[in-house]
Amino acid sequence: MNRIGQLNEQPLHNALKRYYAGTDGQMEVQLDGYHIDVVLEGQLIEIQTGNFAAIRRKLKALVQNHPVRLVYPVAKEKWLVKIPIPGTESVLERRKSPKKGQITEVFNELVSIPALLGEPNFSLEVALIRGEQIREYHEGRHWRQKGWQTVERRLLDVIERRTFQTTLEIVEVLPKSLPDTFTTADLAEMMGITRRLAQKTAYCLREMGAVESIGKRGRAVLYLKKR
């Protein structure tokens, strides 16, 4: 499957390539010195399951002359699959995770390229998917998961697609009730996300020009929504 300690994203990545290519798209196209995941009706589609920083240079180069869409999958529904432990009588286990992914998870990676959303040729798409996480048991490793490690992600279905072409569109993911001035603690509470993700979200919005820092409330940075 893959070397111990490494997450194999190829099954998920390849399945999404086939999904976005459909019957008319081309996959693995060479263009301007880069491999493009999918080319469909003149648009370049890059699928990234994580680490936007790894393709930052590629995206910046391509958007100068081509329309580029970056697709990021988020597991809205997830099934956890534990494969049998070799040498034991264990059997395959499959259960649905209670956790549901949200569009806001894209900000975890968007911190690497927030300014790109201001490029006319660039768009970002979050694909909310139904997927599987394949887990292997390694004795003495990953104590928090009691030895179980996710080694592969697989696509079962695409539930919903949300595309953002401008800063104004991505600002719409913020709660309507969010006050004009707020801290990352406010953002975390109102969006139901971690403080760390709220900090990344605020950073992205600031770099996009959607908010500005105007001082502090106690020790917390105070942000103002621009209109």
Short mmCIF file of C-alpha atoms in Angstrom, two decimals:
data_model
loop_
_atom_site.label_atom_id
_atom_site.label_comp_id
_atom_site.label_asym_id
_atom_site.label_seq_id
_atom_site.Cartn_x
_atom_site.Cartn_y
_atom_site.Cartn_z
CA MET A 1 0.00 0.00 0.00
CA ASN A 2 2.70 2.48 1.04
CA ARG A 3 5.67 2.74 3.32
CA ILE A 4 4.93 2.75 7.06
CA GLY A 5 4.40 6.30 8.33
CA GLN A 6 3.35 7.73 4.97
CA LEU A 7 -0.16 8.67 3.84
CA ASN A 8 -0.96 7.54 0.31
CA GLU A 9 -3.25 10.12 -1.29
CA GLN A 10 -3.02 8.68 -4.81
CA PRO A 11 -6.35 6.75 -4.77
CA LEU A 12 -8.25 9.91 -3.74
CA HIS A 13 -6.30 12.12 -6.13
CA ASN A 14 -6.73 9.77 -9.09
CA ALA A 15 -10.44 9.29 -8.46
CA LEU A 16 -10.99 13.05 -8.37
CA LYS A 17 -9.02 13.45 -11.59
CA ARG A 18 -11.32 10.98 -13.33
CA TYR A 19 -14.38 12.68 -11.83
CA TYR A 20 -13.37 16.16 -13.03
CA ALA A 21 -12.17 14.98 -16.43
CA GLY A 22 -15.46 13.22 -17.12
CA THR A 23 -15.78 12.08 -20.73
CA ASP A 24 -14.43 15.21 -22.41
CA GLY A 25 -11.42 16.24 -20.31
CA GLN A 26 -7.77 15.31 -20.77
CA MET A 27 -5.65 14.07 -17.87
CA GLU A 28 -1.93 14.51 -17.21
CA VAL A 29 -1.36 17.17 -19.87
CA GLN A 30 2.07 18.74 -20.34
CA LEU A 31 1.85 22.54 -20.52
CA ASP A 32 4.43 25.29 -19.94
CA GLY A 33 6.78 22.76 -18.36
CA TYR A 34 4.20 21.44 -15.89
CA HIS A 35 2.00 18.35 -15.61
CA ILE A 36 -1.65 19.45 -15.42
CA ASP A 37 -4.08 17.11 -13.68
CA VAL A 38 -7.04 17.87 -15.95
CA VAL A 39 -7.68 20.16 -18.92
CA LEU A 40 -11.37 20.64 -19.65
CA GLU A 41 -12.79 23.16 -22.14
CA GLY A 42 -9.65 25.27 -21.95
CA GLN A 43 -9.53 25.36 -18.16
CA LEU A 44 -6.67 23.85 -16.19
CA ILE A 45 -7.82 21.90 -13.14
CA GLU A 46 -5.34 21.09 -10.38
CA ILE A 47 -6.42 18.76 -7.59
CA GLN A 48 -4.59 19.13 -4.29
CA THR A 49 -5.51 17.00 -1.29
CA GLY A 50 -3.27 19.09 0.98
CA ASN A 51 -0.22 21.36 1.21
CA PHE A 52 -0.98 24.22 -1.19
CA ALA A 53 2.57 25.49 -0.58
CA ALA A 54 3.88 22.55 -2.63
CA ILE A 55 2.23 23.88 -5.80
CA ARG A 56 2.36 27.62 -5.09
CA ARG A 57 5.03 28.33 -7.72
CA LYS A 58 3.22 26.21 -10.30
CA LEU A 59 -0.09 28.00 -9.75
CA LYS A 60 1.46 31.46 -9.86
CA ALA A 61 3.14 30.64 -13.16
CA LEU A 62 0.08 29.09 -14.80
CA VAL A 63 -2.43 31.83 -13.90
CA GLN A 64 -0.41 34.35 -15.88
CA ASN A 65 -1.63 32.83 -19.15
CA HIS A 66 -4.35 30.28 -18.36
CA PRO A 67 -7.58 29.95 -16.39
CA VAL A 68 -6.76 27.69 -13.43
CA ARG A 69 -9.08 26.03 -10.94
CA LEU A 70 -7.64 24.54 -7.76
CA VAL A 71 -9.79 21.75 -6.28
CA TYR A 72 -9.53 20.85 -2.60
CA PRO A 73 -11.51 17.89 -1.19
CA VAL A 74 -13.06 17.97 2.27
CA ALA A 75 -14.67 14.85 3.73
CA LYS A 76 -18.19 15.89 4.73
CA GLU A 77 -18.95 12.21 5.37
CA LYS A 78 -16.19 9.78 6.28
CA TRP A 79 -16.02 6.03 6.83
CA LEU A 80 -13.18 4.62 8.92
CA VAL A 81 -11.92 1.26 7.74
CA LYS A 82 -9.57 -0.82 9.88
CA ILE A 83 -7.90 -3.59 7.91
CA PRO A 84 -7.26 -6.93 9.65
CA ILE A 85 -4.07 -7.17 11.72
CA PRO A 86 -1.72 -9.74 10.15
CA GLY A 87 -1.22 -12.84 12.29
CA THR A 88 -4.38 -12.30 14.33
CA GLU A 89 -8.03 -13.29 14.08
CA SER A 90 -9.13 -9.70 13.64
CA VAL A 91 -11.55 -8.88 10.83
CA LEU A 92 -12.11 -5.82 8.68
CA GLU A 93 -14.02 -3.11 10.56
CA ARG A 94 -15.93 -0.25 8.93
CA ARG A 95 -17.80 2.49 10.77
CA LYS A 96 -18.99 6.00 10.02
CA SER A 97 -17.08 8.83 11.66
CA PRO A 98 -19.20 11.27 13.69
CA LYS A 99 -17.04 14.14 12.41
CA LYS A 100 -18.30 16.15 9.45
CA GLY A 101 -15.93 18.26 7.40
CA GLN A 102 -16.70 21.89 6.61
CA ILE A 103 -15.80 24.22 3.77
CA THR A 104 -13.83 26.36 6.22
CA GLU A 105 -11.18 23.61 6.44
CA VAL A 106 -9.75 24.99 3.20
CA PHE A 107 -8.27 27.88 5.20
CA ASN A 108 -5.80 25.40 6.72
CA GLU A 109 -4.09 25.30 3.32
CA LEU A 110 -5.15 28.62 1.83
CA VAL A 111 -2.72 30.40 4.17
CA SER A 112 0.00 29.47 1.66
CA ILE A 113 -1.64 31.27 -1.28
CA PRO A 114 -4.26 33.78 -0.03
CA ALA A 115 -3.40 36.46 -2.60
CA LEU A 116 -4.06 34.11 -5.54
CA LEU A 117 -7.80 34.52 -5.15
CA GLY A 118 -7.32 38.06 -6.39
CA GLU A 119 -5.96 36.82 -9.73
CA PRO A 120 -8.55 37.01 -12.56
CA ASN A 121 -7.50 33.61 -13.94
CA PHE A 122 -7.69 31.77 -10.61
CA SER A 123 -10.59 30.07 -8.88
CA LEU A 124 -10.81 27.78 -5.87
CA GLU A 125 -13.25 24.91 -5.56
CA VAL A 126 -14.00 22.97 -2.39
CA ALA A 127 -15.35 19.51 -3.14
CA LEU A 128 -17.35 18.14 -0.23
CA ILE A 129 -16.96 14.40 -0.54
CA ARG A 130 -18.01 11.09 0.96
CA GLY A 131 -14.86 9.09 1.51
CA GLU A 132 -13.02 6.31 3.29
CA GLN A 133 -9.96 6.42 5.51
CA ILE A 134 -8.03 3.17 5.45
CA ARG A 135 -6.22 2.44 8.71
CA GLU A 136 -3.44 -0.02 9.57
CA TYR A 137 -2.30 -1.20 12.97
CA HIS A 138 1.35 -0.72 13.98
CA GLU A 139 2.17 -1.89 17.49
CA GLY A 140 3.89 0.71 19.64
CA ARG A 141 3.15 3.59 17.22
CA HIS A 142 0.60 6.41 17.26
CA TRP A 143 -0.42 6.04 20.88
CA ARG A 144 -3.21 8.58 20.57
CA GLN A 145 -4.93 6.29 18.05
CA LYS A 146 -3.94 3.15 20.00
CA GLY A 147 -1.64 2.01 17.23
CA TRP A 148 -3.99 2.71 14.31
CA GLN A 149 -2.69 4.95 11.52
CA THR A 150 -4.47 6.34 8.46
CA VAL A 151 -2.52 5.14 5.42
CA GLU A 152 -4.86 5.89 2.54
CA ARG A 153 -7.87 7.99 1.57
CA ARG A 154 -10.43 6.94 -1.01
CA LEU A 155 -13.30 8.69 -2.78
CA LEU A 156 -16.79 7.24 -2.58
CA ASP A 157 -18.81 10.16 -3.94
CA VAL A 158 -18.80 13.92 -4.48
CA ILE A 159 -21.66 15.40 -2.46
CA GLU A 160 -21.35 19.11 -3.24
CA ARG A 161 -19.05 21.54 -5.04
CA ARG A 162 -18.52 25.15 -3.98
CA THR A 163 -16.51 27.45 -6.23
CA PHE A 164 -14.92 30.76 -5.22
CA GLN A 165 -13.67 33.14 -7.89
CA THR A 166 -13.39 36.34 -5.86
CA THR A 167 -12.55 37.43 -2.33
CA LEU A 168 -16.14 38.57 -1.84
CA GLU A 169 -17.41 35.06 -2.56
CA ILE A 170 -15.18 33.37 0.00
CA VAL A 171 -16.13 35.97 2.62
CA GLU A 172 -19.66 34.55 2.33
CA VAL A 173 -18.57 31.50 4.36
CA LEU A 174 -18.41 33.76 7.42
CA PRO A 175 -21.48 33.79 9.68
CA LYS A 176 -23.94 36.54 8.76
CA SER A 177 -24.15 37.42 12.44
CA LEU A 178 -20.41 38.05 12.78
CA PRO A 179 -20.03 41.67 13.98
CA ASP A 180 -18.08 44.21 11.95
CA THR A 181 -15.29 44.08 14.52
CA PHE A 182 -14.18 40.70 15.86
CA THR A 183 -11.31 38.66 17.24
CA THR A 184 -10.25 35.16 16.28
CA ALA A 185 -11.91 33.95 19.48
CA ASP A 186 -15.21 35.40 18.21
CA LEU A 187 -14.62 33.77 14.84
CA ALA A 188 -13.85 30.38 16.37
CA GLU A 189 -16.95 30.43 18.56
CA MET A 190 -19.38 31.56 15.88
CA MET A 191 -18.07 29.21 13.19
CA GLY A 192 -17.61 26.22 15.46
CA ILE A 193 -13.94 25.82 14.55
CA THR A 194 -10.68 25.69 16.49
CA ARG A 195 -8.89 28.87 17.50
CA ARG A 196 -5.95 27.81 15.30
CA LEU A 197 -8.17 27.53 12.22
CA ALA A 198 -9.80 30.85 13.10
CA GLN A 199 -6.35 32.47 13.17
CA LYS A 200 -5.55 31.06 9.74
CA THR A 201 -8.91 32.24 8.44
CA ALA A 202 -8.34 35.78 9.73
CA TYR A 203 -4.85 35.82 8.20
CA CYS A 204 -6.23 34.79 4.80
CA LEU A 205 -9.00 37.38 4.94
CA ARG A 206 -6.49 40.09 5.86
CA GLU A 207 -4.13 39.13 3.02
CA MET A 208 -7.08 39.16 0.62
CA GLY A 209 -8.04 42.65 1.76
CA ALA A 210 -11.40 41.54 3.16
CA VAL A 211 -10.56 42.58 6.75
CA GLU A 212 -7.96 44.76 8.42
CA SER A 213 -6.43 44.73 11.89
CA ILE A 214 -7.33 47.89 13.79
CA GLY A 215 -5.81 47.31 17.19
CA LYS A 216 -6.37 44.95 20.08
CA ARG A 217 -9.06 43.84 22.47
CA GLY A 218 -7.03 42.83 25.49
CA ARG A 219 -4.29 40.65 24.06
CA ALA A 220 -6.30 39.62 20.99
CA VAL A 221 -5.97 41.31 17.59
CA LEU A 222 -9.15 43.13 16.63
CA TYR A 223 -10.27 42.86 13.00
CA LEU A 224 -12.63 45.09 11.02
CA LYS A 225 -14.65 43.79 8.07
CA LYS A 226 -14.24 45.97 4.98
CA ARG A 227 -17.26 46.92 2.95
#
